Amino acid sequence: MASSSKANLAEQDEGEEAEEIEHFNDFTLASSWERFISEIEATCRQWLADGPKRLLEKGAVHLDSSDNIYKVKSELKNAAKIYSMEYYFEISGKIADWNCTLHDLQLCFGVKEFLVISPQSASGVVLDAPEATKLLSAVSIALANCSSLWPAFVPVHDPSRKAFIGIQNMGTIFTRRFEADRIGSQVPIKFMHLEGLYELFVSKFAYCMSDHSMHLFRVHLLMKLTYQTLSNDEDNYDDIQEADTENAESETSPGCGNPNRKHWDDDCPWNEWYSAEDPVMRFDLVVTWSEKVVESSLEMAEMENASPHEAEKWILAPNLYPNLDSSKGDRIGFASQLHLLVNALEMSFEAPFIEDFVSVENPGSDNLESTMVIPPPTVLDRVLKDLFLEDPQLPDFAKDEHKSSRAIKGAPVESLFAQFCLHSLWFGNCNIRAIAVLWIEFVQEIRWHWEESQPLPKIPANGSIDLATCLINQKLQMLAICIGKKRELNEEFEDCIGTKDDASANMEEVNKVGDESSSFHARSQAFDEKRDSLLTPEGFKGSKTVESKFSANAQDVHSADKSTLDSIRRGSAGPVGSMKLLKLCQSLHAPFTQSAPLMTEDMHEERLRAIETFGFSFNFSAQLERETLSSDMSAFKAANPGAVFEDFIRWYSPRDWENDESEAKGPSTDLTEGMNVDWPPQGRLSRRMSESGNFWRKIWDEAPILPASEQKPLLDPNREGEKILHYLETMQPHQLLEQMVCSAFRASADTLNQTNYGSLKEMDTKMDQLYLTMASTLRPLQVNLLSNTSDTIEDLQRLCVVFEHVEKLLILAASLHRRFRQVPRISEAIFSNYYNFYLPTMGIGLADVDTQKEFDMKLQPSQNERQVVSNMFTPPTANQSWRKVLSMGNHLNGHEPILREIIFSMHDNASDNHYASSSHRDYQQDTETYRMYTCGTSNDLRVALSIISYD
């Protein structure tokens, strides 16, 4: 029992002892304020021990406003309040000047790394002055305990004032104190000028000097001025005001070589279709003076009148709209409209005929009417007038054409169909209903030109068809040729009637010509005679003249017979070298022949399909070319009376005539002056030409003896014209939209390619890549492989995104080139930097672009480039002068700086001041004892002061 009771007493004593240890009070940390200081000290010691590299590994946050500043954060609690303490530090040891991106407190007080402690509240500032002083004292004590030289700041007063108080232990008997505040309005006139700011700085230390009235204060001065060009909104506002107050002459008169205009891109190639917003919002020019030593306020007054051209350094910074104003997706340009055209292509498979998208009886018409608007008739008439406006001079279709443009099977940008496609992009916001309405009216207008024999505008009637373009453009080219032939036949027919009226009084003969068949024959004959005369060279005015020349030189014994033959020779273009006819010792003459009938791509494909169906054979090929062969044979017979089939083969297809020199007879001797002539020619027809039932010989036997001028034309303009119109009127919607997409992409790119952007290699590369991308993406549309379930639609939508990226870069390049035409180095440098900045986003959609990241670039113009830069600051207009009252100096072409920053500093040697006597060490280094940073304008002034004081 005794042992157990002793044990219980021992356990009870141990429990009481443990309880006493548990509730032990350390009276050195008794107050909450002391515990708060201890917590600050522990946090600072940890940050000091980690160092910058270790803090980065632990997740220090990078500041977006600077390239080299990071911060770490810690929460501290004192009583019921929670404070946030932030440590700002830099990685590199290089001291950044104020032309670099600095933190606001670094710029104000000239510090490198620092602490900021603030309450976690809505305002984030300490509104109570005693609390702010107590908080700053706590941080100062904690930093002194850590032997840290970090300056510490506390935000005070109203947040809009950006006011701070701060303190820094200098590690000696000195302490630096900081204070910053701001005047947000009604800045005293004295402080708008450099002289008043200088006196404000001197007043902070002049009272300490015994010889105040006689002492010359050597104040060090650094000044930086920021100028800003007018933004586009301000330019437009002033243009509108001027238009209301000034006459038309004053509005259009140039001023200083760079007039303010309502649209910056008035002379750019895309301006015909849309007006692009200038991607360059404005330019900032930062002018910095080197450090000066000022001894009086008079020197400050002189400096205020100094020209910015006298400054040591100029820094130019372009301000671009974020992502060239495309972050919201509402930017209007070729790319946005091409995207709508691709959507219309996808919908075109829903109906078999164009009219179905317009007709109210279409099952899906309700949906179409609610979502797709057709412009009013006035807009439609304006578009048609622009399309069919007759231009006396045809445009140059190959002008400024990109080298890879023809790889895209579309229409040339200046052609009629390409212009139709470009108008469609903006007609009714490029919906399928609007396109259908415009196309129907477009075809009706083309039919009117056909029926009235009026030439089609924007299409050359030069007798050729460009098979490298889309099929609709080929059809329109052929229709233009048919209209031209039809007009010539009508004109010749009318001339023929007029001639007969003058030559004969018998009107019945003229009326007989009105018969339709004879009328067509007469017009055809008249047209071909005219064409024959056009094809006749100057040296071959008539076959008889040419033949007589030859005969006079040869002294042929058959001159009498030749004279008879020449009298019936018709349609000769002249002899073919020394070739002779087989049966007659006469020169073989080349006839005038009709041109081969023109064919579009689908006609060629139809012939190829026929050959694939029936197999390729010599006779079948002759059947396909029967009309052409018969015409050429008839012309050959007329030009060479007495010629045989073998003569035609020798001239028309030399490879089918085999010369036989071994069996050749000796040359026949001419009876005149012993001239030798190789006649008759020796040889034979090739095997395929000598086969029985040869189709060529059959055509020869049936061909009449008629020169080309008397033959029926190979191309019937009436028949071919109606076939073309039938094709245009009955083509399926998706066939139309496929060709429209190809032509619209090509025409849009060709329009942008006409932009003058100087010698920007990056832009040239992007344009080359764009054409190659378009050619590969649009290839399925060119070979009719598209279907409503095809993946090509998605590829086309991605192509629109690529097109928009390139379009934005090109507009920026044009804007920069216009400003810096005389100093291309600046435009090239800015564009190259932005190109590298923008390049990572070009592989993604615009919706994925990071709109928070902004382009930031600074460029230093040379002395030779400064004048061009200053010319961007055009003298202000009357409205601008009225809106802005100039109250600061250092004007640049009438513009005052939007921001003026000055650093005043006073340097003293510690051994020379009154603090040195109480110090046990000798400080010989030059110390910045006073520093004042001012920043502001005529309506805003911020002052930050730092003073070294003796503890």
PDB file of C-alpha atoms in Angstrom, residues 62-270:
ATOM      1  CA  HIS A  62       7.331  36.934 -62.316  1.00  0.00           C
ATOM      2  CA  LEU A  63       5.958  40.455 -62.809  1.00  0.00           C
ATOM      3  CA  ASP A  64       4.402  41.023 -66.229  1.00  0.00           C
ATOM      4  CA  SER A  65       5.472  44.663 -66.175  1.00  0.00           C
ATOM      5  CA  SER A  66       9.150  43.772 -66.034  1.00  0.00           C
ATOM      6  CA  ASP A  67      11.422  41.219 -67.613  1.00  0.00           C
ATOM      7  CA  ASN A  68      13.654  40.696 -64.588  1.00  0.00           C
ATOM      8  CA  ILE A  69      11.631  41.292 -61.413  1.00  0.00           C
ATOM      9  CA  TYR A  70      10.062  38.566 -59.255  1.00  0.00           C
ATOM     10  CA  LYS A  71       8.219  38.586 -55.975  1.00  0.00           C
ATOM     11  CA  VAL A  72       7.365  36.253 -53.103  1.00  0.00           C
ATOM     12  CA  LYS A  73       4.524  36.786 -50.686  1.00  0.00           C
ATOM     13  CA  SER A  74       3.772  35.921 -47.064  1.00  0.00           C
ATOM     14  CA  GLU A  75       0.728  36.552 -44.865  1.00  0.00           C
ATOM     15  CA  LEU A  76       1.204  37.929 -41.361  1.00  0.00           C
ATOM     16  CA  LYS A  77      -1.365  38.328 -38.592  1.00  0.00           C
ATOM     17  CA  ASN A  78      -1.400  40.955 -35.891  1.00  0.00           C
ATOM     18  CA  ALA A  79      -4.363  40.869 -33.547  1.00  0.00           C
ATOM     19  CA  ALA A  80      -7.457  40.953 -35.759  1.00  0.00           C
ATOM     20  CA  LYS A  81      -5.698  42.280 -38.852  1.00  0.00           C
ATOM     21  CA  ILE A  82      -3.981  40.315 -41.591  1.00  0.00           C
ATOM     22  CA  TYR A  83      -1.107  41.882 -43.479  1.00  0.00           C
ATOM     23  CA  SER A  84       0.591  40.872 -46.701  1.00  0.00           C
ATOM     24  CA  MET A  85       4.357  41.228 -46.980  1.00  0.00           C
ATOM     25  CA  GLU A  86       5.916  41.031 -50.452  1.00  0.00           C
ATOM     26  CA  TYR A  87       9.593  40.805 -51.300  1.00  0.00           C
ATOM     27  CA  TYR A  88      10.617  42.095 -54.742  1.00  0.00           C
ATOM     28  CA  PHE A  89      13.979  41.075 -56.152  1.00  0.00           C
ATOM     29  CA  GLU A  90      15.907  40.879 -59.410  1.00  0.00           C
ATOM     30  CA  ILE A  91      17.856  37.978 -60.865  1.00  0.00           C
ATOM     31  CA  SER A  92      20.647  39.669 -62.814  1.00  0.00           C
ATOM     32  CA  GLY A  93      23.122  41.844 -61.030  1.00  0.00           C
ATOM     33  CA  LYS A  94      23.029  44.468 -63.776  1.00  0.00           C
ATOM     34  CA  ILE A  95      21.642  47.799 -62.638  1.00  0.00           C
ATOM     35  CA  ALA A  96      18.775  48.765 -64.924  1.00  0.00           C
ATOM     36  CA  ASP A  97      18.439  52.362 -66.022  1.00  0.00           C
ATOM     37  CA  TRP A  98      15.114  54.075 -66.218  1.00  0.00           C
ATOM     38  CA  ASN A  99      14.756  53.374 -69.937  1.00  0.00           C
ATOM     39  CA  CYS A 100      14.181  49.763 -68.946  1.00  0.00           C
ATOM     40  CA  THR A 101      10.984  48.458 -67.433  1.00  0.00           C
ATOM     41  CA  LEU A 102      11.263  49.131 -63.725  1.00  0.00           C
ATOM     42  CA  HIS A 103       8.899  48.680 -60.847  1.00  0.00           C
ATOM     43  CA  ASP A 104       7.171  51.840 -59.742  1.00  0.00           C
ATOM     44  CA  LEU A 105       9.049  51.980 -56.406  1.00  0.00           C
ATOM     45  CA  GLN A 106      12.363  51.289 -58.094  1.00  0.00           C
ATOM     46  CA  LEU A 107      11.807  54.249 -60.349  1.00  0.00           C
ATOM     47  CA  CYS A 108      10.617  56.526 -57.543  1.00  0.00           C
ATOM     48  CA  PHE A 109      13.342  55.846 -54.999  1.00  0.00           C
ATOM     49  CA  GLY A 110      16.213  54.292 -56.941  1.00  0.00           C
ATOM     50  CA  VAL A 111      16.174  51.013 -55.003  1.00  0.00           C
ATOM     51  CA  LYS A 112      16.849  47.535 -56.383  1.00  0.00           C
ATOM     52  CA  GLU A 113      15.195  45.032 -53.994  1.00  0.00           C
ATOM     53  CA  PHE A 114      12.634  45.954 -51.376  1.00  0.00           C
ATOM     54  CA  LEU A 115       9.745  44.923 -49.140  1.00  0.00           C
ATOM     55  CA  VAL A 116       6.164  46.136 -49.271  1.00  0.00           C
ATOM     56  CA  ILE A 117       3.841  45.431 -46.350  1.00  0.00           C
ATOM     57  CA  SER A 118       0.158  46.297 -46.660  1.00  0.00           C
ATOM     58  CA  PRO A 119      -3.146  45.279 -45.082  1.00  0.00           C
ATOM     59  CA  GLN A 120      -5.340  42.728 -46.825  1.00  0.00           C
ATOM     60  CA  SER A 121      -8.290  45.020 -47.359  1.00  0.00           C
ATOM     61  CA  ALA A 122     -10.327  46.416 -50.226  1.00  0.00           C
ATOM     62  CA  SER A 123      -8.133  49.502 -50.518  1.00  0.00           C
ATOM     63  CA  GLY A 124      -4.823  47.764 -49.816  1.00  0.00           C
ATOM     64  CA  VAL A 125      -3.470  50.839 -48.044  1.00  0.00           C
ATOM     65  CA  VAL A 126      -3.083  51.945 -44.424  1.00  0.00           C
ATOM     66  CA  LEU A 127      -5.480  54.818 -43.908  1.00  0.00           C
ATOM     67  CA  ASP A 128      -4.506  55.544 -40.272  1.00  0.00           C
ATOM     68  CA  ALA A 129      -1.221  57.480 -39.981  1.00  0.00           C
ATOM     69  CA  PRO A 130      -0.214  56.148 -36.501  1.00  0.00           C
ATOM     70  CA  GLU A 131      -0.857  52.612 -37.678  1.00  0.00           C
ATOM     71  CA  ALA A 132       1.306  53.175 -40.756  1.00  0.00           C
ATOM     72  CA  THR A 133       4.179  54.529 -38.644  1.00  0.00           C
ATOM     73  CA  LYS A 134       3.891  51.637 -36.178  1.00  0.00           C
ATOM     74  CA  LEU A 135       3.811  49.095 -39.010  1.00  0.00           C
ATOM     75  CA  LEU A 136       6.890  50.607 -40.649  1.00  0.00           C
ATOM     76  CA  SER A 137       8.707  50.588 -37.280  1.00  0.00           C
ATOM     77  CA  ALA A 138       7.960  46.890 -36.824  1.00  0.00           C
ATOM     78  CA  VAL A 139       9.418  46.055 -40.220  1.00  0.00           C
ATOM     79  CA  SER A 140      12.453  48.238 -39.600  1.00  0.00           C
ATOM     80  CA  ILE A 141      13.169  46.505 -36.250  1.00  0.00           C
ATOM     81  CA  ALA A 142      12.800  43.073 -37.842  1.00  0.00           C
ATOM     82  CA  LEU A 143      15.157  43.975 -40.710  1.00  0.00           C
ATOM     83  CA  ALA A 144      17.711  45.422 -38.271  1.00  0.00           C
ATOM     84  CA  ASN A 145      17.605  42.167 -36.284  1.00  0.00           C
ATOM     85  CA  CYS A 146      18.304  40.302 -39.530  1.00  0.00           C
ATOM     86  CA  SER A 147      21.126  42.672 -40.464  1.00  0.00           C
ATOM     87  CA  SER A 148      19.282  43.265 -43.732  1.00  0.00           C
ATOM     88  CA  LEU A 149      19.657  46.443 -45.803  1.00  0.00           C
ATOM     89  CA  TRP A 150      16.346  45.974 -47.647  1.00  0.00           C
ATOM     90  CA  PRO A 151      14.224  49.120 -47.846  1.00  0.00           C
ATOM     91  CA  ALA A 152      10.643  48.662 -46.688  1.00  0.00           C
ATOM     92  CA  PHE A 153       7.545  50.546 -47.835  1.00  0.00           C
ATOM     93  CA  VAL A 154       3.989  50.924 -46.594  1.00  0.00           C
ATOM     94  CA  PRO A 155       1.191  52.260 -48.871  1.00  0.00           C
ATOM     95  CA  VAL A 156      -0.757  55.053 -47.202  1.00  0.00           C
ATOM     96  CA  HIS A 157      -3.580  57.531 -47.794  1.00  0.00           C
ATOM     97  CA  ASP A 158      -6.006  57.060 -50.683  1.00  0.00           C
ATOM     98  CA  PRO A 159      -5.053  54.425 -53.305  1.00  0.00           C
ATOM     99  CA  SER A 160      -5.424  56.958 -56.137  1.00  0.00           C
ATOM    100  CA  ARG A 161      -2.637  59.055 -54.634  1.00  0.00           C
ATOM    101  CA  LYS A 162      -0.100  56.205 -54.912  1.00  0.00           C
ATOM    102  CA  ALA A 163       1.442  57.408 -51.681  1.00  0.00           C
ATOM    103  CA  PHE A 164       4.119  55.486 -49.748  1.00  0.00           C
ATOM    104  CA  ILE A 165       6.284  55.928 -46.708  1.00  0.00           C
ATOM    105  CA  GLY A 166       9.433  53.903 -46.259  1.00  0.00           C
ATOM    106  CA  ILE A 167      12.648  53.355 -44.385  1.00  0.00           C
ATOM    107  CA  GLN A 168      16.028  51.753 -45.022  1.00  0.00           C
ATOM    108  CA  ASN A 169      18.825  50.900 -42.641  1.00  0.00           C
ATOM    109  CA  MET A 170      22.069  51.966 -44.339  1.00  0.00           C
ATOM    110  CA  GLY A 171      24.201  49.725 -42.126  1.00  0.00           C
ATOM    111  CA  THR A 172      25.885  52.749 -40.605  1.00  0.00           C
ATOM    112  CA  ILE A 173      24.778  55.597 -38.411  1.00  0.00           C
ATOM    113  CA  PHE A 174      22.560  56.787 -41.291  1.00  0.00           C
ATOM    114  CA  THR A 175      19.016  55.879 -42.205  1.00  0.00           C
ATOM    115  CA  ARG A 176      17.262  56.617 -45.470  1.00  0.00           C
ATOM    116  CA  ARG A 177      13.641  57.669 -45.288  1.00  0.00           C
ATOM    117  CA  PHE A 178      11.203  57.651 -48.210  1.00  0.00           C
ATOM    118  CA  GLU A 179       8.000  59.479 -48.943  1.00  0.00           C
ATOM    119  CA  ALA A 180       5.880  59.683 -52.109  1.00  0.00           C
ATOM    120  CA  ASP A 181       2.609  61.427 -52.893  1.00  0.00           C
ATOM    121  CA  ARG A 182       0.621  62.631 -55.875  1.00  0.00           C
ATOM    122  CA  ILE A 183      -1.445  65.642 -56.886  1.00  0.00           C
ATOM    123  CA  GLY A 184      -4.210  64.390 -59.166  1.00  0.00           C
ATOM    124  CA  SER A 185      -5.621  67.741 -60.265  1.00  0.00           C
ATOM    125  CA  GLN A 186      -5.034  71.472 -60.168  1.00  0.00           C
ATOM    126  CA  VAL A 187      -1.271  71.315 -60.132  1.00  0.00           C
ATOM    127  CA  PRO A 188       0.172  74.698 -59.110  1.00  0.00           C
ATOM    128  CA  ILE A 189       1.478  76.632 -62.078  1.00  0.00           C
ATOM    129  CA  LYS A 190       4.866  76.906 -60.403  1.00  0.00           C
ATOM    130  CA  PHE A 191       5.321  73.127 -60.474  1.00  0.00           C
ATOM    131  CA  MET A 192       4.428  72.893 -64.173  1.00  0.00           C
ATOM    132  CA  HIS A 193       7.843  74.333 -64.994  1.00  0.00           C
ATOM    133  CA  LEU A 194      11.353  73.057 -64.374  1.00  0.00           C
ATOM    134  CA  GLU A 195      12.303  76.141 -62.384  1.00  0.00           C
ATOM    135  CA  GLY A 196       9.585  75.525 -59.800  1.00  0.00           C
ATOM    136  CA  LEU A 197      10.468  71.826 -59.457  1.00  0.00           C
ATOM    137  CA  TYR A 198      14.121  72.731 -58.920  1.00  0.00           C
ATOM    138  CA  GLU A 199      13.242  75.149 -56.147  1.00  0.00           C
ATOM    139  CA  LEU A 200      11.000  72.511 -54.561  1.00  0.00           C
ATOM    140  CA  PHE A 201      13.941  70.097 -54.368  1.00  0.00           C
ATOM    141  CA  VAL A 202      16.370  72.697 -53.004  1.00  0.00           C
ATOM    142  CA  SER A 203      13.912  73.642 -50.293  1.00  0.00           C
ATOM    143  CA  LYS A 204      14.215  70.154 -48.805  1.00  0.00           C
ATOM    144  CA  PHE A 205      17.813  70.707 -47.672  1.00  0.00           C
ATOM    145  CA  ALA A 206      18.620  74.404 -48.024  1.00  0.00           C
ATOM    146  CA  TYR A 207      17.355  75.237 -44.536  1.00  0.00           C
ATOM    147  CA  CYS A 208      20.021  72.999 -43.041  1.00  0.00           C
ATOM    148  CA  MET A 209      22.834  75.057 -44.482  1.00  0.00           C
ATOM    149  CA  SER A 210      24.221  78.001 -42.534  1.00  0.00           C
ATOM    150  CA  ASP A 211      25.300  79.826 -45.694  1.00  0.00           C
ATOM    151  CA  HIS A 212      21.989  79.357 -47.465  1.00  0.00           C
ATOM    152  CA  SER A 213      21.936  82.706 -49.227  1.00  0.00           C
ATOM    153  CA  MET A 214      25.454  82.418 -50.644  1.00  0.00           C
ATOM    154  CA  HIS A 215      25.789  78.711 -51.330  1.00  0.00           C
ATOM    155  CA  LEU A 216      25.588  77.386 -54.891  1.00  0.00           C
ATOM    156  CA  PHE A 217      23.941  73.977 -54.786  1.00  0.00           C
ATOM    157  CA  ARG A 218      25.336  71.510 -57.311  1.00  0.00           C
ATOM    158  CA  VAL A 219      22.202  69.585 -58.167  1.00  0.00           C
ATOM    159  CA  HIS A 220      22.483  66.595 -60.462  1.00  0.00           C
ATOM    160  CA  LEU A 221      19.652  66.339 -62.978  1.00  0.00           C
ATOM    161  CA  LEU A 222      18.322  63.595 -65.247  1.00  0.00           C
ATOM    162  CA  MET A 223      15.283  64.281 -67.449  1.00  0.00           C
ATOM    163  CA  LYS A 224      13.137  62.078 -69.646  1.00  0.00           C
ATOM    164  CA  LEU A 225      10.243  63.337 -71.780  1.00  0.00           C
ATOM    165  CA  THR A 226       7.625  61.157 -73.447  1.00  0.00           C
ATOM    166  CA  TYR A 227       5.811  62.364 -76.566  1.00  0.00           C
ATOM    167  CA  GLN A 228       2.896  60.611 -78.171  1.00  0.00           C
ATOM    168  CA  THR A 229       1.483  60.858 -81.680  1.00  0.00           C
ATOM    169  CA  LEU A 230      -2.237  61.369 -82.055  1.00  0.00           C
ATOM    170  CA  SER A 231      -4.264  58.172 -82.106  1.00  0.00           C
ATOM    171  CA  ASN A 232      -6.518  57.313 -85.006  1.00  0.00           C
ATOM    172  CA  ASP A 233      -9.613  58.200 -82.991  1.00  0.00           C
ATOM    173  CA  GLU A 234      -8.285  61.693 -82.342  1.00  0.00           C
ATOM    174  CA  ASP A 235      -7.392  62.100 -86.016  1.00  0.00           C
ATOM    175  CA  ASN A 236     -10.860  61.064 -87.106  1.00  0.00           C
ATOM    176  CA  TYR A 237     -12.468  63.368 -84.568  1.00  0.00           C
ATOM    177  CA  ASP A 238     -10.459  66.305 -85.808  1.00  0.00           C
ATOM    178  CA  ASP A 239     -11.220  65.491 -89.447  1.00  0.00           C
ATOM    179  CA  ILE A 240     -14.935  65.487 -88.692  1.00  0.00           C
ATOM    180  CA  GLN A 241     -14.679  68.792 -86.833  1.00  0.00           C
ATOM    181  CA  GLU A 242     -12.727  70.339 -89.680  1.00  0.00           C
ATOM    182  CA  ALA A 243     -15.285  69.098 -92.175  1.00  0.00           C
ATOM    183  CA  ASP A 244     -17.973  70.938 -90.248  1.00  0.00           C
ATOM    184  CA  THR A 245     -16.057  74.172 -89.877  1.00  0.00           C
ATOM    185  CA  GLU A 246     -13.821  74.460 -92.931  1.00  0.00           C
ATOM    186  CA  ASN A 247     -14.514  74.550 -96.637  1.00  0.00           C
ATOM    187  CA  ALA A 248     -13.682  71.747 -99.052  1.00  0.00           C
ATOM    188  CA  GLU A 249     -10.432  73.331-100.202  1.00  0.00           C
ATOM    189  CA  SER A 250      -8.999  73.483 -96.717  1.00  0.00           C
ATOM    190  CA  GLU A 251      -9.972  69.869 -96.114  1.00  0.00           C
ATOM    191  CA  THR A 252      -8.186  68.525 -99.151  1.00  0.00           C
ATOM    192  CA  SER A 253      -5.115  70.715 -99.037  1.00  0.00           C
ATOM    193  CA  PRO A 254      -1.977  68.883 -97.905  1.00  0.00           C
ATOM    194  CA  GLY A 255      -0.235  70.003 -94.790  1.00  0.00           C
ATOM    195  CA  CYS A 256       3.432  69.424 -93.993  1.00  0.00           C
ATOM    196  CA  GLY A 257       3.583  66.415 -96.285  1.00  0.00           C
ATOM    197  CA  ASN A 258       1.426  64.276 -94.024  1.00  0.00           C
ATOM    198  CA  PRO A 259      -2.219  65.475 -94.053  1.00  0.00           C
ATOM    199  CA  ASN A 260      -4.788  64.120 -91.661  1.00  0.00           C
ATOM    200  CA  ARG A 261      -7.242  61.950 -93.571  1.00  0.00           C
ATOM    201  CA  LYS A 262     -10.379  60.153 -92.626  1.00  0.00           C
ATOM    202  CA  HIS A 263      -9.016  56.818 -93.823  1.00  0.00           C
ATOM    203  CA  TRP A 264      -5.362  55.966 -93.671  1.00  0.00           C
ATOM    204  CA  ASP A 265      -5.657  53.288 -96.377  1.00  0.00           C
ATOM    205  CA  ASP A 266      -7.404  55.325 -99.079  1.00  0.00           C
ATOM    206  CA  ASP A 267      -4.788  54.378-101.689  1.00  0.00           C
ATOM    207  CA  CYS A 268      -4.305  50.765-100.590  1.00  0.00           C
ATOM    208  CA  PRO A 269      -5.553  48.020-102.951  1.00  0.00           C
ATOM    209  CA  TRP A 270      -8.013  46.517-100.464  1.00  0.00           C
TER     210      TRP A 270
END
